[in-house]
Amino acid sequence: MMSPMLSGVCLSLLAAPGLAFVGTPFIAQQVRHAPAPTSRSVTGSSRPRASTRMVATPDKVGTGVKRNENFAKLKAGYLFPGIAKRRNAYLEANPDCRPIISLGIGDTTQPIPPHILSGLVGGAKTLGTKEGYTGYGAEQGKADIREKISEKLYNGLIKPDEVFVSDGAKCDIGRLQMMFGSGVVSAVQDPSYPVYVDTSVMVGQTGEVNEETMQYDNIVYMPCKPSNDFFPDLKALPHADVIYFCSPNNPTGAVATREQLEALVAHANAKGSIVVFDAAYAPFIRTPGVPKSIFEIEGSRTCCIEVNSFSKYAGFTGARLGWTVIPNEVKFSDGTPVRNDFNRVMTTAFNGASNIVQSGGMTCLDDEGMAEIDTLMDYYLENAKILKEGIESCGFKSHGGKDAPYVYVDLEGKASWDVFSEILEKAQVVTIPGAGFGPGGEGFLRLSAFAPRESCVEAVERLRAVLA
Ligand code: MLT
């Protein structure tokens, strides 16, 4: 039974002016609208006052919280879960099919090598000791790993305090977008890793997608295709504040030459843009003279940020460890070092990478760990070679697959989602349709070389049977 006091409150609420109830049965919701016009309180302080009203809805569809309208602009779910959904739907409809082979998402499959693993195990064990136990660490990463990244991967070209250690490059791209906010124009290679575009939409940098071109309004799409050697015509580009550039490229497998990267850096410096260089696939580079970092390029310290990750280097896709480098000289137009604001994001919205995994990162960077990484890269590069030769033997042209773990297949005008479905249905092989990486990827298919060797060999046999 309702207490007299409570029923009094309810009655007075019901009687309050402005409250209306319509229809029965109903669910009454209290909806707060803030900020409302500013009111001055008795204490004289001025603050927004929330207005309260009751609405009654015959069928409750949700809370009173307005959806972030930017999310409604996103055309589809994120690419890779979407692919997994199609694969699972196929499997559900065909439960007796032979095992599906995934040449889809670029997820590593080979075990973490012993020396690198010893770092992870050692890091976990240390937490079980009184002397070694640590709680929260520095949000920017431990000093030792920042130093080692600077020394071993950048040859001292960048300083340890310019390195932010994190839980991965994808997460850092999201946090960089949080820092840049809605007021910038981003440019992306087309096709590109979907995180750049999707996060640009989420933070409100874009308008709606154009249903004809499948491009978002207010994003600069930089066409990258075989005819321009997968490098955009920088002179023809409209202005962009932030340029996302990935090399070795996901999905095309193209690798930018030193001259191309010099042109990119010169362009950014001349136009006052910032390049976010995604180097997650750098250790796959085998061609001599091809830069593995944007910081090998003169002039990059004033305009470039680099995101990177141990995911593909060392099989850390599940362990999670990455880093972002922001040189002290990269500044916003008001002179604020970009590094300072990124530091604010990291200290506020991140609590530091796992101490266990940072210990694994340290062993990655020992000479023994680096040698293990090289062996892993060789394994995946051999897979890429098998896939490339295999798909070419079916009569297709392909790109990439030499200094990169992705083979980019030219479908000669065929719709990539159709070919994806055909291959899944007839060969039980998962691939990624180029259109999933942006309109510029239509007519292409990406094959990932991260599957186990025997799966790559069998996938080629199956593809030959279906496509040759
Ligand atoms: C991909 O398959 O493109 C990527 O590996 C996915 C990722 O790294 O987030």
Coordinates of C-alpha atoms and ligand atoms in Angstrom, one line a residue:
M1 CA 0.0 0.0 0.0
M2 CA 1.2 3.5 -0.8
S3 CA 2.3 5.4 2.3
P4 CA 0.2 8.6 3.0
M5 CA 3.3 10.7 2.5
L6 CA 4.2 9.1 -0.8
S7 CA 0.6 9.3 -2.0
G8 CA 0.6 13.0 -1.1
V9 CA 3.7 13.5 -3.2
C10 CA 2.1 11.6 -6.1
L11 CA -1.0 13.6 -5.9
S12 CA 0.7 16.9 -5.8
L13 CA 2.8 15.8 -8.8
L14 CA -0.4 14.9 -10.6
A15 CA -1.8 18.2 -9.8
A16 CA 1.3 20.2 -10.8
P17 CA 0.7 22.7 -13.6
G18 CA 2.0 21.7 -17.0
L19 CA 1.6 18.0 -16.4
A20 CA -0.7 16.3 -18.8
F21 CA -1.6 12.7 -19.0
V22 CA -3.3 11.3 -22.1
G23 CA -4.8 8.0 -22.9
T24 CA -4.9 4.8 -20.9
P25 CA -3.0 2.7 -20.3
F26 CA 0.0 5.0 -20.3
I27 CA 3.5 5.2 -19.1
A28 CA 4.4 8.6 -17.7
Q29 CA 7.9 9.7 -18.4
Q30 CA 9.7 12.7 -16.8
V31 CA 11.6 14.4 -19.5
R32 CA 14.3 16.9 -18.7
H33 CA 15.3 19.5 -21.2
A34 CA 18.6 21.1 -20.5
P35 CA 19.9 23.6 -20.9
A36 CA 16.9 25.8 -20.4
P37 CA 16.9 29.6 -20.3
T38 CA 19.2 30.8 -17.6
S39 CA 17.6 31.7 -14.3
R40 CA 19.1 33.6 -11.4
S41 CA 18.8 31.8 -8.1
V42 CA 18.3 33.3 -4.6
T43 CA 22.0 33.0 -4.1
G44 CA 22.6 35.2 -7.1
S45 CA 24.4 32.5 -9.1
S46 CA 23.3 32.0 -12.6
R47 CA 23.0 28.5 -14.0
P48 CA 20.8 26.7 -16.6
R49 CA 17.6 25.5 -15.2
A50 CA 16.2 22.2 -16.3
S51 CA 12.6 22.3 -17.2
T52 CA 10.6 19.3 -16.2
R53 CA 7.5 18.0 -17.9
M54 CA 5.7 14.8 -17.9
V55 CA 4.8 13.1 -21.1
A56 CA 2.7 10.1 -21.4
T57 CA 3.2 7.6 -24.2
P58 CA 0.9 4.8 -25.0
D59 CA 3.8 2.5 -25.9
K60 CA 7.2 3.3 -24.5
V61 CA 9.8 3.3 -27.3
G62 CA 12.8 4.5 -25.3
T63 CA 14.0 6.9 -22.7
G64 CA 13.7 10.6 -23.1
V65 CA 17.3 10.9 -24.2
K66 CA 17.8 12.2 -27.7
R67 CA 19.9 10.1 -30.0
N68 CA 23.2 11.6 -31.2
E69 CA 22.2 12.6 -34.7
N70 CA 25.6 11.8 -36.1
F71 CA 25.1 8.1 -35.4
A72 CA 22.0 8.2 -37.6
K73 CA 24.2 9.3 -40.5
L74 CA 26.2 6.1 -40.4
K75 CA 25.1 4.0 -43.4
A76 CA 25.7 0.6 -41.9
G77 CA 27.2 -1.1 -38.9
Y78 CA 31.0 -1.4 -38.7
L79 CA 32.4 -3.4 -41.6
F80 CA 34.0 -6.4 -39.8
P81 CA 31.1 -7.4 -37.5
G82 CA 28.9 -7.0 -40.6
I83 CA 31.1 -9.5 -42.4
A84 CA 31.0 -11.9 -39.4
K85 CA 27.2 -11.6 -39.4
R86 CA 27.0 -12.7 -43.0
R87 CA 29.3 -15.6 -42.4
N88 CA 27.3 -16.7 -39.4
A89 CA 24.0 -16.4 -41.3
Y90 CA 25.5 -18.6 -44.1
L91 CA 26.7 -21.1 -41.5
E92 CA 23.3 -21.2 -39.9
A93 CA 21.6 -21.8 -43.3
N94 CA 24.3 -24.4 -44.2
P95 CA 25.2 -26.2 -41.0
D96 CA 26.8 -29.1 -42.8
C97 CA 29.1 -27.1 -45.1
R98 CA 32.8 -27.7 -45.0
P99 CA 34.8 -25.5 -42.5
I100 CA 34.7 -21.9 -43.6
I101 CA 38.2 -20.3 -44.3
S102 CA 38.6 -16.7 -43.3
L103 CA 40.7 -14.4 -45.5
G104 CA 38.5 -11.6 -44.1
I105 CA 39.4 -9.5 -41.1
G106 CA 43.2 -9.0 -40.7
D107 CA 43.3 -11.0 -37.4
T108 CA 46.5 -12.8 -36.6
T109 CA 46.4 -16.6 -36.1
Q110 CA 50.0 -17.6 -35.2
P111 CA 50.9 -18.0 -31.5
I112 CA 52.9 -15.4 -29.8
P113 CA 56.6 -16.4 -30.1
P114 CA 58.4 -17.6 -26.9
H115 CA 60.6 -14.7 -26.1
I116 CA 57.8 -12.2 -26.5
L117 CA 55.5 -14.4 -24.5
S118 CA 58.1 -14.5 -21.7
G119 CA 57.5 -10.8 -21.3
L120 CA 53.7 -11.2 -20.9
V121 CA 54.1 -14.1 -18.5
G122 CA 56.8 -12.3 -16.5
G123 CA 54.6 -9.2 -16.4
A124 CA 51.7 -11.2 -15.0
K125 CA 53.9 -13.0 -12.5
T126 CA 55.3 -9.8 -11.2
L127 CA 51.8 -8.7 -10.2
G128 CA 51.7 -11.6 -7.8
T129 CA 54.6 -10.4 -5.8
K130 CA 54.7 -7.8 -3.0
E131 CA 57.7 -6.0 -4.5
G132 CA 56.6 -6.2 -8.1
Y133 CA 52.9 -5.3 -7.8
T134 CA 51.8 -2.1 -9.4
G135 CA 48.3 -0.6 -9.7
Y136 CA 47.5 2.3 -12.0
G137 CA 50.4 3.3 -14.2
A138 CA 51.2 6.4 -16.2
E139 CA 48.4 7.1 -18.7
Q140 CA 51.1 7.7 -21.3
G141 CA 52.8 4.4 -20.7
K142 CA 55.7 3.2 -18.7
A143 CA 58.9 5.2 -19.1
D144 CA 61.0 2.2 -20.1
I145 CA 58.7 1.2 -23.0
R146 CA 58.5 4.8 -24.3
E147 CA 62.2 4.9 -24.3
K148 CA 62.6 1.6 -26.0
I149 CA 60.1 2.5 -28.7
S150 CA 61.9 5.7 -29.4
E151 CA 65.3 4.0 -29.6
K152 CA 64.5 0.7 -31.3
L153 CA 61.7 1.7 -33.7
Y154 CA 62.5 5.3 -34.4
N155 CA 66.3 5.3 -34.0
G156 CA 66.0 8.3 -31.7
L157 CA 64.2 10.4 -34.3
I158 CA 61.5 11.0 -31.8
K159 CA 61.7 11.5 -28.0
P160 CA 60.3 9.2 -25.4
D161 CA 57.9 11.8 -24.1
E162 CA 56.4 12.1 -27.6
V163 CA 55.3 8.5 -27.4
F164 CA 51.8 7.7 -26.0
V165 CA 51.5 3.9 -25.3
S166 CA 47.9 2.7 -25.6
D167 CA 45.6 -0.3 -26.2
G168 CA 45.9 -0.1 -29.9
A169 CA 46.0 2.1 -33.0
K170 CA 42.2 1.8 -33.7
C171 CA 41.5 3.1 -30.2
D172 CA 44.0 5.9 -30.6
I173 CA 42.3 7.0 -33.9
G174 CA 39.1 7.3 -31.9
R175 CA 40.8 9.4 -29.3
L176 CA 42.5 11.6 -31.8
Q177 CA 39.1 12.3 -33.3
M178 CA 37.8 13.1 -29.9
M179 CA 40.6 15.6 -29.6
F180 CA 40.1 17.1 -33.1
G181 CA 36.4 17.4 -32.5
S182 CA 33.7 18.4 -35.0
G183 CA 35.2 21.5 -36.4
V184 CA 37.8 20.0 -38.8
V185 CA 37.6 18.5 -42.3
S186 CA 39.2 15.1 -42.6
A187 CA 40.7 13.6 -45.8
V188 CA 41.0 9.9 -46.3
Q189 CA 42.5 7.6 -48.9
D190 CA 39.6 6.1 -50.9
P191 CA 39.5 3.1 -50.2
S192 CA 40.6 3.2 -46.6
Y193 CA 40.4 1.5 -43.2
P194 CA 36.8 2.3 -42.2
V195 CA 37.7 3.7 -38.7
Y196 CA 38.8 7.0 -40.2
V197 CA 35.5 7.8 -41.9
D198 CA 33.2 6.2 -39.3
T199 CA 34.8 8.2 -36.4
S200 CA 34.7 11.4 -38.4
V201 CA 31.0 10.9 -38.8
M202 CA 30.5 10.0 -35.1
V203 CA 32.2 13.1 -33.8
G204 CA 30.1 15.3 -36.1
Q205 CA 32.6 16.4 -38.8
T206 CA 30.5 15.3 -41.7
G207 CA 27.1 15.8 -43.2
E208 CA 24.9 13.0 -44.6
V209 CA 26.1 10.4 -47.0
N210 CA 25.4 11.1 -50.7
E211 CA 23.4 8.1 -51.8
E212 CA 24.8 8.3 -55.3
T213 CA 28.5 8.7 -54.6
M214 CA 28.3 6.9 -51.2
Q215 CA 30.6 9.7 -49.9
Y216 CA 29.9 11.7 -46.8
D217 CA 29.5 15.4 -47.2
N218 CA 32.5 17.3 -45.7
I219 CA 35.0 14.5 -46.0
V220 CA 37.7 14.8 -48.6
Y221 CA 38.0 11.5 -50.5
M222 CA 41.5 11.0 -52.0
P223 CA 41.1 8.4 -54.8
C224 CA 43.8 5.7 -54.7
K225 CA 43.6 3.3 -57.6
P226 CA 46.0 1.4 -59.8
S227 CA 45.9 4.2 -62.4
N228 CA 47.5 6.7 -59.9
D229 CA 49.7 4.1 -58.3
F230 CA 47.4 4.2 -55.2
F231 CA 48.8 7.7 -54.4
P232 CA 46.4 10.7 -54.5
D233 CA 46.9 13.7 -56.7
L234 CA 47.6 16.1 -53.9
K235 CA 47.4 19.2 -56.1
A236 CA 43.9 18.4 -57.0
L237 CA 42.6 18.0 -53.5
P238 CA 40.3 20.4 -51.7
H239 CA 41.7 21.6 -48.4
A240 CA 41.6 19.2 -45.5
D241 CA 42.7 19.9 -41.9
V242 CA 43.5 16.3 -41.0
I243 CA 44.8 13.8 -43.6
Y244 CA 44.6 10.1 -42.7
F245 CA 47.2 8.2 -44.6
C246 CA 48.0 4.5 -44.2
S247 CA 51.2 2.8 -45.6
P248 CA 51.6 -0.1 -46.1
N249 CA 48.0 0.4 -47.0
N250 CA 44.9 -1.3 -45.7
P251 CA 43.2 -2.5 -47.9
T252 CA 45.1 -2.0 -51.1
G253 CA 48.5 -3.3 -49.9
A254 CA 50.2 -0.4 -51.7
V255 CA 53.3 1.0 -50.1
A256 CA 54.2 4.7 -50.4
T257 CA 57.7 5.5 -51.7
R258 CA 60.0 7.9 -50.0
E259 CA 59.2 10.5 -52.8
Q260 CA 55.5 10.1 -52.3
L261 CA 55.8 10.6 -48.6
E262 CA 58.0 13.6 -49.1
A263 CA 55.3 15.1 -51.3
L264 CA 52.7 14.3 -48.6
V265 CA 54.7 16.0 -45.9
A266 CA 55.5 19.0 -48.1
H267 CA 51.8 19.3 -49.0
A268 CA 50.7 19.2 -45.3
N269 CA 53.3 21.8 -44.2
A270 CA 52.3 24.1 -47.1
K271 CA 48.6 23.8 -46.4
G272 CA 48.8 23.8 -42.6
S273 CA 47.3 20.3 -42.4
I274 CA 48.1 17.5 -40.0
V275 CA 48.8 14.0 -41.3
V276 CA 47.7 11.1 -39.2
F277 CA 50.0 8.4 -40.5
D278 CA 48.9 4.8 -39.8
A279 CA 52.0 2.6 -39.8
A280 CA 50.4 -0.5 -38.3
Y281 CA 51.8 -2.6 -41.1
A282 CA 55.3 -1.2 -41.2
P283 CA 57.2 -4.4 -40.3
F284 CA 55.9 -6.0 -43.5
I285 CA 58.0 -3.7 -45.6
R286 CA 60.8 -5.7 -47.2
T287 CA 61.6 -3.4 -50.2
P288 CA 64.9 -1.6 -49.4
G289 CA 64.5 2.2 -49.1
V290 CA 60.8 2.3 -48.4
P291 CA 60.2 4.3 -45.2
K292 CA 58.7 2.4 -42.3
S293 CA 57.8 5.6 -40.4
I294 CA 56.7 9.1 -41.5
F295 CA 59.3 10.4 -39.2
E296 CA 62.0 9.3 -41.7
I297 CA 60.8 12.1 -43.8
E298 CA 62.2 15.6 -43.4
G299 CA 59.7 18.2 -42.3
S300 CA 57.4 15.6 -40.7
R301 CA 58.0 16.8 -37.1
T302 CA 55.9 19.9 -37.7
C303 CA 52.9 18.2 -39.3
C304 CA 52.7 14.5 -38.6
I305 CA 51.3 12.2 -36.0
E306 CA 51.9 8.5 -36.3
V307 CA 49.7 5.7 -34.9
N308 CA 51.1 2.2 -34.6
S309 CA 50.4 -1.1 -32.9
F310 CA 52.0 -4.4 -31.8
S311 CA 48.8 -6.2 -33.0
K312 CA 50.1 -7.3 -36.4
Y313 CA 53.8 -7.2 -35.4
A314 CA 53.6 -9.7 -32.6
G315 CA 50.1 -11.2 -32.6
F316 CA 48.8 -8.8 -30.0
T317 CA 45.4 -8.3 -31.6
G318 CA 43.9 -9.8 -28.5
A319 CA 46.6 -8.7 -26.0
R320 CA 46.2 -5.1 -27.2
L321 CA 49.1 -2.7 -27.2
G322 CA 49.8 0.2 -29.5
W323 CA 51.2 3.7 -29.5
T324 CA 50.9 7.2 -31.0
V325 CA 53.7 9.6 -31.6
I326 CA 53.1 13.3 -31.5
P327 CA 56.2 15.5 -31.9
N328 CA 56.3 18.6 -29.7
E329 CA 56.5 20.8 -32.8
V330 CA 53.0 19.8 -34.1
K331 CA 50.8 22.7 -33.1
F332 CA 47.2 23.9 -33.5
S333 CA 46.6 27.2 -35.2
D334 CA 46.6 29.0 -31.8
G335 CA 50.0 27.6 -31.0
T336 CA 48.9 24.9 -28.6
P337 CA 51.0 21.8 -28.9
V338 CA 48.8 19.0 -30.2
R339 CA 50.6 16.7 -27.8
N340 CA 49.2 18.7 -24.8
D341 CA 45.6 18.2 -25.9
F342 CA 46.2 14.5 -26.7
N343 CA 47.8 14.2 -23.3
R344 CA 44.6 15.7 -21.8
V345 CA 42.5 13.1 -23.7
M346 CA 44.7 10.2 -22.5
T347 CA 44.8 11.3 -18.9
T348 CA 41.0 11.8 -18.9
A349 CA 39.6 9.0 -21.0
F350 CA 42.3 6.3 -20.7
N351 CA 44.0 4.7 -17.7
G352 CA 47.2 3.5 -19.3
A353 CA 47.8 0.3 -21.2
S354 CA 47.8 -3.0 -19.2
N355 CA 51.1 -3.3 -17.2
I356 CA 51.2 -7.0 -18.2
V357 CA 51.0 -6.2 -21.9
Q358 CA 53.5 -3.4 -21.7
S359 CA 55.9 -6.0 -20.3
G360 CA 55.2 -8.0 -23.4
G361 CA 55.9 -4.9 -25.5
M362 CA 59.3 -4.7 -23.8
T363 CA 60.3 -8.2 -25.0
C364 CA 59.0 -7.4 -28.5
L365 CA 61.6 -4.7 -28.7
D366 CA 64.6 -6.9 -27.5
D367 CA 66.8 -8.1 -30.3
E368 CA 65.4 -11.6 -29.8
G369 CA 61.8 -10.3 -29.9
M370 CA 62.5 -8.2 -33.1
A371 CA 63.9 -11.4 -34.7
E372 CA 60.7 -13.3 -33.7
I373 CA 58.6 -10.5 -35.2
D374 CA 60.6 -10.8 -38.5
T375 CA 60.0 -14.5 -38.6
L376 CA 56.3 -14.0 -38.0
M377 CA 56.2 -11.3 -40.8
D378 CA 58.0 -13.7 -43.2
Y379 CA 55.3 -16.3 -42.5
Y380 CA 52.4 -14.0 -43.3
L381 CA 54.3 -12.6 -46.3
E382 CA 54.7 -16.1 -47.7
N383 CA 50.9 -16.6 -47.2
A384 CA 50.4 -13.3 -49.1
K385 CA 52.5 -14.7 -51.9
I386 CA 50.5 -17.9 -52.1
L387 CA 47.2 -16.0 -52.2
K388 CA 48.5 -13.5 -54.8
E389 CA 49.8 -16.2 -57.1
G390 CA 46.7 -18.3 -56.5
I391 CA 44.3 -15.5 -57.4
E392 CA 46.3 -14.5 -60.4
S393 CA 46.3 -18.1 -61.6
C394 CA 42.5 -17.7 -61.6
G395 CA 42.9 -15.0 -64.2
F396 CA 42.7 -11.9 -61.9
K397 CA 45.0 -9.0 -61.6
S398 CA 46.1 -8.2 -58.1
H399 CA 47.9 -5.5 -56.1
G400 CA 49.7 -5.5 -52.8
G401 CA 50.8 -8.7 -51.1
K402 CA 54.5 -7.9 -51.3
D403 CA 55.3 -5.4 -48.5
A404 CA 51.9 -5.9 -47.0
P405 CA 49.6 -8.7 -45.7
Y406 CA 46.8 -7.8 -48.0
V407 CA 46.2 -8.8 -51.6
Y408 CA 43.9 -6.5 -53.4
V409 CA 42.1 -8.2 -56.3
D410 CA 40.8 -6.4 -59.3
L411 CA 37.4 -7.8 -60.1
E412 CA 37.3 -6.0 -63.5
G413 CA 34.1 -4.2 -62.9
K414 CA 32.2 -6.8 -61.0
A415 CA 30.3 -5.7 -57.8
S416 CA 32.4 -6.6 -54.8
W417 CA 29.6 -7.6 -52.5
D418 CA 28.3 -9.9 -55.2
V419 CA 31.7 -11.6 -55.6
F420 CA 32.0 -11.7 -51.8
S421 CA 28.7 -13.6 -51.6
E422 CA 29.5 -15.9 -54.5
I423 CA 32.8 -16.9 -53.0
L424 CA 31.3 -17.5 -49.6
E425 CA 28.5 -19.6 -51.1
K426 CA 30.6 -21.6 -53.6
A427 CA 34.0 -21.8 -51.9
Q428 CA 33.2 -21.2 -48.2
V429 CA 35.9 -18.6 -48.1
V430 CA 35.3 -15.2 -46.4
T431 CA 36.9 -12.2 -48.1
I432 CA 36.3 -8.5 -47.7
P433 CA 34.5 -6.6 -50.5
G434 CA 36.4 -3.5 -51.6
A435 CA 33.2 -1.4 -51.3
G436 CA 33.3 -1.9 -47.5
F437 CA 36.4 0.3 -47.5
G438 CA 34.7 3.2 -49.3
P439 CA 33.3 3.9 -52.8
G440 CA 36.8 3.8 -54.3
G441 CA 37.1 0.1 -53.3
E442 CA 34.2 -1.0 -55.5
G443 CA 35.3 -3.5 -58.1
F444 CA 38.0 -4.9 -55.8
L445 CA 38.2 -7.7 -53.2
R446 CA 40.7 -7.8 -50.3
L447 CA 42.3 -11.1 -49.2
S448 CA 44.0 -11.2 -45.8
A449 CA 47.2 -13.3 -45.4
F450 CA 46.7 -13.7 -41.7
A451 CA 45.1 -17.1 -42.0
P452 CA 47.2 -20.2 -41.1
R453 CA 49.3 -21.5 -44.0
E454 CA 47.3 -24.6 -44.7
S455 CA 44.1 -22.5 -44.9
C456 CA 45.7 -20.2 -47.4
V457 CA 46.7 -23.2 -49.6
E458 CA 43.3 -24.7 -49.4
A459 CA 41.6 -21.4 -50.0
V460 CA 43.5 -21.0 -53.2
E461 CA 42.4 -24.5 -54.3
R462 CA 38.8 -23.7 -53.5
L463 CA 39.0 -20.3 -55.3
R464 CA 40.5 -22.0 -58.4
A465 CA 37.7 -24.5 -58.5
V466 CA 35.1 -21.7 -58.4
L467 CA 36.7 -18.8 -60.3
A468 CA 39.3 -20.2 -62.7
Ligands
MLT1 C1 41.4 -5.1 -41.0 O1 41.1 -6.3 -41.2 O2 41.3 -4.2 -41.8 C2 42.0 -4.8 -39.7 O3 42.9 -5.7 -39.4 C3 41.0 -4.7 -38.6 C4 41.7 -3.9 -37.5 O4 42.9 -3.9 -37.4 O5 41.0 -3.2 -36.8

